[in-house]
Coordinates of C-alpha atoms in Angstrom, one line a residue:
X4 CA -2.4 239.9 12.5
X5 CA -1.4 236.3 12.3
X6 CA -0.4 234.1 15.3
X7 CA 3.4 234.1 14.3
X8 CA 3.4 238.0 14.4
X9 CA 1.6 237.8 18.1
X10 CA 4.3 235.8 19.2
X11 CA 7.0 237.9 17.6
X12 CA 5.7 240.8 19.0
X13 CA 5.1 239.2 22.6
X14 CA 8.8 238.2 22.1
X15 CA 9.9 241.6 21.5
X16 CA 8.2 243.1 24.1
X17 CA 9.7 240.7 26.8
X18 CA 13.1 241.5 25.2
X19 CA 12.5 245.2 25.7
X20 CA 11.9 244.8 29.4
X21 CA 14.5 242.6 29.8
X22 CA 17.0 245.2 28.8
X23 CA 15.3 248.3 30.3
X24 CA 15.6 246.2 33.5
X25 CA 19.0 245.2 32.9
X26 CA 20.0 248.8 32.0
X27 CA 18.3 250.4 35.3
X28 CA 20.4 247.7 37.3
X29 CA 23.8 248.6 35.6
X30 CA 23.3 252.1 35.3
X31 CA 25.7 253.4 38.3
X32 CA 28.5 251.5 36.9
X33 CA 27.7 252.5 33.0
X34 CA 29.3 255.6 34.1
X35 CA 32.9 256.9 33.1
X36 CA 33.0 259.6 35.9
X37 CA 32.4 257.2 38.7
X38 CA 35.9 255.3 38.2
X39 CA 37.8 258.5 37.6
X40 CA 36.8 259.7 41.2
X41 CA 39.7 260.6 43.5
X42 CA 37.8 258.4 46.2
X43 CA 37.6 255.4 43.7
X44 CA 41.3 255.9 42.6
X45 CA 42.2 255.9 46.3
X46 CA 40.3 252.8 47.1
X47 CA 41.8 251.3 44.1
X48 CA 45.3 252.1 45.3
X49 CA 44.7 250.8 48.7
X50 CA 43.8 247.4 47.7
X51 CA 46.3 247.3 44.6
X52 CA 49.0 247.8 47.6
X53 CA 47.6 245.2 49.8
X54 CA 50.3 242.6 50.8
X55 CA 53.0 243.9 48.3
X56 CA 53.8 247.3 50.4
X57 CA 57.5 245.8 50.8
X58 CA 58.0 246.3 47.1
X59 CA 60.1 249.3 46.2
X60 CA 58.2 250.5 43.6
X61 CA 54.9 250.4 45.4
X62 CA 56.7 252.3 48.5
X63 CA 57.5 254.7 45.9
X64 CA 54.2 255.7 44.7
X65 CA 52.6 255.6 48.5
X66 CA 55.5 258.3 49.3
X67 CA 53.6 260.9 46.8
X68 CA 50.2 259.3 47.1
X69 CA 48.0 262.3 47.0
X70 CA 50.1 263.7 44.0
X71 CA 49.8 260.4 42.1
X72 CA 45.9 259.6 42.6
X73 CA 45.1 263.4 41.8
X74 CA 47.5 263.2 38.3
X75 CA 46.1 259.8 37.5
X76 CA 42.3 261.1 37.7
X77 CA 43.2 264.6 35.8
X78 CA 44.7 262.0 33.1
X79 CA 41.8 259.9 32.9
X80 CA 39.2 262.4 32.9
X81 CA 41.0 264.2 29.8
X82 CA 41.1 260.9 28.1
X83 CA 44.7 260.3 28.2
X84 CA 46.6 257.3 27.7
X85 CA 47.9 255.9 31.0
X86 CA 49.6 252.7 29.9
X87 CA 53.2 252.4 30.8
X88 CA 54.3 249.5 29.1
X89 CA 55.0 246.0 30.7
X90 CA 57.4 244.0 33.2
X91 CA 58.3 241.1 31.2
X92 CA 59.8 238.0 32.8
X93 CA 59.7 234.3 32.5
X94 CA 57.9 232.2 35.2
X95 CA 58.6 228.3 35.3
X96 CA 55.9 226.5 37.2
X97 CA 56.1 222.8 37.7
X98 CA 58.1 222.6 34.6
X99 CA 55.9 224.6 32.2
X100 CA 57.1 228.0 31.1
X101 CA 54.7 231.2 31.2
X102 CA 55.8 234.4 29.9
X103 CA 54.1 237.3 32.1
X104 CA 53.6 240.9 31.0
X105 CA 53.3 242.7 34.3
X106 CA 51.9 246.1 34.5
X107 CA 53.5 249.2 36.5
X108 CA 51.8 250.1 39.5
X109 CA 50.4 253.4 38.6
X110 CA 48.5 251.6 35.8
X111 CA 47.5 248.8 38.2
X112 CA 45.4 251.2 40.1
X113 CA 43.5 252.6 37.3
X114 CA 42.7 249.1 36.2
X115 CA 41.3 248.1 39.6
X116 CA 39.3 251.0 39.5
X117 CA 37.9 250.0 36.0
X118 CA 37.3 246.3 37.2
X119 CA 35.7 247.5 40.6
X120 CA 33.6 250.3 39.1
X121 CA 32.8 248.9 35.7
X122 CA 33.8 245.7 34.3
X123 CA 33.3 243.2 37.3
X124 CA 29.6 244.5 38.2
X125 CA 28.5 244.4 34.5
X126 CA 30.1 241.6 33.1
X127 CA 29.8 239.3 35.7
X128 CA 25.8 239.4 35.5
X129 CA 25.9 237.5 32.3
X130 CA 28.4 234.4 33.7
X131 CA 26.9 231.2 34.9
X132 CA 26.6 230.7 38.5
X133 CA 29.2 227.4 38.2
X134 CA 31.9 229.7 36.6
X135 CA 34.4 230.0 39.8
X136 CA 37.3 232.2 38.9
X137 CA 38.2 235.9 38.9
X138 CA 35.0 236.8 41.2
X139 CA 34.9 237.8 44.8
X140 CA 33.3 235.0 47.0
X141 CA 34.3 232.3 44.4
X142 CA 37.6 230.5 43.7
X143 CA 39.3 227.2 43.9
X144 CA 37.4 226.1 47.0
X145 CA 34.1 227.1 45.6
X146 CA 34.8 225.2 42.1
X147 CA 35.6 222.1 43.9
X148 CA 32.6 222.4 46.2
X149 CA 30.4 222.9 43.0
X150 CA 32.1 219.5 41.6
X151 CA 31.1 217.7 44.7
X152 CA 27.5 219.1 44.7
X153 CA 27.4 218.3 41.1
X154 CA 28.3 214.7 41.7
X155 CA 25.8 214.3 44.7
X156 CA 23.2 216.1 41.9
X157 CA 23.9 213.3 39.5
X158 CA 23.9 210.3 41.7
X159 CA 20.2 211.6 43.1
X160 CA 18.8 212.2 39.6
X161 CA 20.2 208.7 38.3
X162 CA 20.4 206.7 41.8
X163 CA 23.8 205.2 40.5
X164 CA 27.5 206.3 39.7
X165 CA 27.0 204.4 36.3
X166 CA 27.9 207.5 34.2
X167 CA 31.1 209.5 32.5
X168 CA 32.5 212.8 32.9
X169 CA 34.2 214.9 30.2
X170 CA 37.2 216.7 31.1
X171 CA 38.1 219.6 28.9
X172 CA 41.4 221.8 29.0
X173 CA 42.3 224.7 26.9
X174 CA 45.7 225.0 25.2
X175 CA 47.3 228.4 25.7
X176 CA 43.9 230.1 26.4
X177 CA 45.1 233.7 27.4
X178 CA 47.5 233.6 24.1
X179 CA 44.9 232.6 21.5
X180 CA 41.9 235.2 22.6
X181 CA 41.1 237.8 20.0
X182 CA 40.8 240.9 20.6
X183 CA 37.6 241.7 17.8
X184 CA 35.1 239.5 20.0
X185 CA 36.3 241.0 23.3
X186 CA 35.5 244.5 21.8
X187 CA 32.3 243.5 20.5
X188 CA 31.3 242.2 24.5
X189 CA 32.4 245.8 25.6
X190 CA 30.7 247.7 22.8
X191 CA 27.4 245.8 23.7
X192 CA 27.9 246.2 27.7
X193 CA 28.5 249.7 27.8
X194 CA 26.8 252.8 26.7
X195 CA 29.1 255.6 27.9
X196 CA 31.9 254.6 25.4
X197 CA 34.4 256.4 26.9
X198 CA 34.7 253.1 29.1
X199 CA 35.2 251.0 26.0
X200 CA 38.0 253.4 25.1
X201 CA 39.8 253.0 28.6
X202 CA 39.5 249.3 27.9
X203 CA 41.2 249.6 24.4
X204 CA 44.2 251.2 25.8
X205 CA 45.1 248.2 28.3
X206 CA 44.1 245.5 25.7
X207 CA 45.9 246.8 22.3
X208 CA 49.7 246.5 23.7
X209 CA 49.3 242.8 24.1
X210 CA 49.3 242.7 19.9
X211 CA 47.0 241.8 17.5
X212 CA 45.4 238.9 19.8
X213 CA 45.9 237.8 23.5
X214 CA 45.6 239.0 26.6
X215 CA 48.2 239.2 29.5
X216 CA 48.2 237.0 32.5
X217 CA 49.5 239.7 34.9
X218 CA 46.8 242.4 33.9
X219 CA 43.3 242.6 35.9
X220 CA 41.6 243.4 33.2
X221 CA 42.5 240.8 31.1
X222 CA 41.3 238.5 34.1
X223 CA 37.8 239.3 34.3
X224 CA 37.6 239.8 30.3
X225 CA 39.1 236.2 29.8
X226 CA 36.6 234.8 31.9
X227 CA 33.7 236.6 30.1
X228 CA 35.2 235.9 26.4
X229 CA 33.8 232.1 26.8
X230 CA 30.5 232.9 28.4
X231 CA 28.3 232.3 25.2
X232 CA 30.1 228.6 25.5
X233 CA 29.0 227.9 29.0
X234 CA 25.4 229.2 28.1
X235 CA 25.6 226.7 25.2
X236 CA 26.4 224.0 27.3
X237 CA 23.6 224.5 30.1
X238 CA 20.7 226.0 28.1
X239 CA 20.8 224.3 24.6
X240 CA 22.9 221.0 25.2
X241 CA 21.1 221.1 28.9
X242 CA 24.1 219.6 30.6
X243 CA 23.3 220.7 34.2
X244 CA 26.1 219.0 36.1
X245 CA 28.6 221.5 34.2
X246 CA 31.1 223.6 36.1
X247 CA 34.4 225.5 34.9
X248 CA 37.4 227.2 36.6
X249 CA 39.3 229.3 34.1
X250 CA 40.2 226.8 31.5
X251 CA 39.3 223.6 33.3
X252 CA 35.9 222.3 32.6
X253 CA 33.9 219.1 33.2
X254 CA 30.6 217.5 32.1
X255 CA 28.9 215.1 33.8
X256 CA 26.2 212.8 31.9
X257 CA 24.9 209.4 31.9
X258 CA 25.6 208.6 28.1
X259 CA 29.1 208.6 26.8
X260 CA 27.9 209.4 23.3
X261 CA 26.4 212.1 24.0
X262 CA 29.4 213.6 25.8
X263 CA 31.4 213.2 22.8
X264 CA 28.4 214.8 20.9
X265 CA 28.9 217.7 23.3
X266 CA 32.9 218.0 22.4
X267 CA 32.1 218.3 19.3
X268 CA 29.7 221.2 19.3
X269 CA 32.1 222.8 21.5
X270 CA 34.8 222.3 19.8
X271 CA 33.3 224.2 16.7
X272 CA 32.2 226.9 18.9
X273 CA 36.0 227.2 20.2
X274 CA 37.2 227.3 16.5
X275 CA 34.6 230.2 15.8
X276 CA 36.4 232.1 19.0
X277 CA 39.7 231.0 17.8
X278 CA 40.5 229.1 21.0
X279 CA 41.9 225.6 21.0
X280 CA 41.1 222.4 23.2
X281 CA 44.0 220.4 24.2
X282 CA 43.1 217.1 22.9
X283 CA 46.0 215.3 25.4
X284 CA 44.3 216.7 28.4
X285 CA 40.5 216.1 27.0
X286 CA 39.2 212.7 27.8
X287 CA 35.7 210.9 28.7
X288 CA 36.4 209.2 32.1
X289 CA 33.9 206.7 33.8
X290 CA 32.7 208.2 37.0
X291 CA 33.5 204.8 39.0
X292 CA 36.8 204.8 37.7
X293 CA 37.7 208.5 39.4
X294 CA 39.1 211.6 37.5
X295 CA 41.3 214.2 38.1
X296 CA 40.2 217.7 38.4
X297 CA 42.2 220.9 40.0
X298 CA 44.9 218.8 41.7
X299 CA 42.4 216.2 43.1
X300 CA 40.8 212.5 42.1
X301 CA 37.2 212.4 42.7
X302 CA 35.3 209.5 43.1
X303 CA 32.0 208.6 43.2
X304 CA 30.9 205.5 45.2
X305 CA 27.9 203.1 44.7
X306 CA 26.1 204.6 47.7
X307 CA 26.7 208.1 46.5
X308 CA 29.9 209.0 48.5
X309 CA 32.2 211.5 46.7
X310 CA 35.7 210.8 47.9
X311 CA 38.8 213.0 47.0
X312 CA 42.0 212.3 47.4
X313 CA 45.3 214.3 46.4
X314 CA 47.1 213.3 43.1
X315 CA 50.0 211.3 43.2
X316 CA 52.3 214.0 41.7
X317 CA 51.6 216.5 44.8
X318 CA 52.5 214.2 47.3
X319 CA 55.7 212.9 45.7
X320 CA 56.8 216.4 45.4
X321 CA 56.2 217.2 49.1
X322 CA 58.3 214.2 49.7
X323 CA 61.2 215.3 47.6
X324 CA 60.6 218.8 49.2
X325 CA 61.1 217.4 52.6
X326 CA 64.8 215.3 51.6
X327 CA 65.8 218.9 50.4
X328 CA 64.6 220.3 53.4
X329 CA 66.9 218.0 55.5
X330 CA 70.0 218.9 53.1
X331 CA 69.2 222.8 53.6
X332 CA 68.8 222.2 57.1
X333 CA 72.3 220.8 57.3
X334 CA 73.9 223.6 55.4
X335 CA 72.4 225.8 57.8
X336 CA 70.1 227.3 55.1
X337 CA 66.9 226.7 56.6
X338 CA 65.9 226.7 60.3
X339 CA 63.9 224.0 62.2
X340 CA 60.7 226.2 62.4
X341 CA 60.7 227.2 58.5
X342 CA 60.5 223.5 57.8
X343 CA 57.7 222.9 60.2
X344 CA 55.7 225.6 59.3
X345 CA 56.2 224.7 56.0
X346 CA 54.9 220.9 56.6
X347 CA 52.0 221.9 58.9
X348 CA 51.1 224.2 55.9
X349 CA 51.1 221.4 53.5
X350 CA 49.3 219.1 56.2
X351 CA 46.6 221.5 56.8
X352 CA 45.7 221.8 53.1
X353 CA 45.7 218.3 52.6
X354 CA 43.4 217.5 55.9
X355 CA 40.9 220.1 54.6
X356 CA 40.3 219.6 51.0
X357 CA 41.0 215.9 51.0
X358 CA 40.2 212.4 52.3
X359 CA 43.8 211.5 52.7
X360 CA 44.5 209.5 56.2
X361 CA 47.0 207.3 54.9
X362 CA 48.8 209.9 53.2
X363 CA 49.0 212.6 56.2
X364 CA 50.1 209.6 58.2
X365 CA 52.8 208.5 55.7
X366 CA 54.0 212.1 55.3
X367 CA 54.4 212.7 59.2
X368 CA 56.5 209.2 59.3
X369 CA 58.7 210.5 56.8
X370 CA 59.0 214.0 58.3
X371 CA 59.9 212.2 61.8
X372 CA 62.4 210.1 60.1
X373 CA 64.5 213.0 58.8
X374 CA 63.6 215.6 61.4
X375 CA 63.4 213.4 64.5
X376 CA 60.5 215.1 65.7
X377 CA 56.9 215.0 64.3
X378 CA 53.6 217.0 64.0
X379 CA 51.5 215.0 66.9
X380 CA 48.3 213.8 65.3
X381 CA 45.1 214.7 67.2
X382 CA 43.0 211.8 67.1
X383 CA 40.0 213.9 66.8
X384 CA 41.0 215.6 63.4
X385 CA 38.8 214.7 60.3
X386 CA 40.4 212.9 57.7

C-alpha cells in the first residue's frame, strides 16, 4: 500500500466517523413522527399565535383549537398536502416595494412544527457562528456586536486601523433562490424522506424558483442556501473578520487588492447558485473613513476604539416624523402620551446602540420646540 492510499483510507475513516457522530446528534430530529404529534402541534400553535391573538383568523382557529390540531395531525401522518395557498399583498418599506406571500394560520402551525422539530436543529449545525439571521439567540443586535468584535480583533492583529472592508448586498435574494439546490440540501440532511416531501409541499407553490418572505420555512432555507459561500470565505479565502445578516455581509482585511479578489470568487459562487450581487451597494471602503452597516456608521479609530453613529437618513426621518406628529396633534388624531412614547422609544434605541450624544440633544431640543415639553436628560445616561 502506497503513502497516498494510506492517507486516503485515513481520510475516509475520519469522514465516516464524523458522519456517524453527526447522525447520532440529529437522530431525534430526523424523525417525521416527532413533528406530527399532537403535543408538537399544540406547542407550535401556541407559539405561532403569540402576540397576534387579536387577529380574527387566529381567534377563529383557537375557538376550535383541539379539533384543528387533531385534524392537522391526521393529515400530516397520512402524507396529505396541508398547503392552503397565499394571502398576497404589497408592502412599501422606506420607498422599496416588496411583494409578500403570507400563509394561512393553519399552514403556519405545520411550518412552525416542521422548523422547530426538524429544519432548524439540523440545518443550523452547518451554519457559521457569524451568521446572525433567523436563529434563536441571534438577530440584529448579535450581528452588530459581532462586527464590533471583529473590528477589535482586526486592530489587535494588525495594530492599526489601516485596512479595508468589503461590503456586499444581494439583489432580490429571496426571488432568485433556485429550488434545485434547496432540494439537494434537504435530501442530504435528512434520511427520513417524508420530511423532504413535506418541505416540497411548502416550496413548490412559489413557482419554478424563489422563496416567499412570509413563510417560516423559507427563512431557514434562505439562510442555509448560501452556507457554502460562508464556509468558502472563512475556510478557503481565510477571512476571519467576516459576518453576515441575511443578505448584508462584510469582509475586513488589510489588503484592498485581496478584497477585490475575494469579491471575484464570491461573485463566481453566487452565479453558480443563481443569486446576484447588488453592484451599487457592493463596495470596498477604508476603515478609517467609516462605513455603513445595518443602519449604522462604524468608525475604527487609531487607538482601536469603535465608534458607531446612526445613519443620517434615520435622523432625518425621525425629525420629519416629529413634525408630522405636531400636525396630527393639532388635528386631534394623536394624543400627547402616544407622541411621547414614540419619541422615547426612538431615544432609547439610539442611546442603546449608538454613540449619539449630539443627536439625542438635538432631537430633544426639537421635541421641546414642537410640543412645549421635553424628555429630561439624565446626566448619568451613557451616550
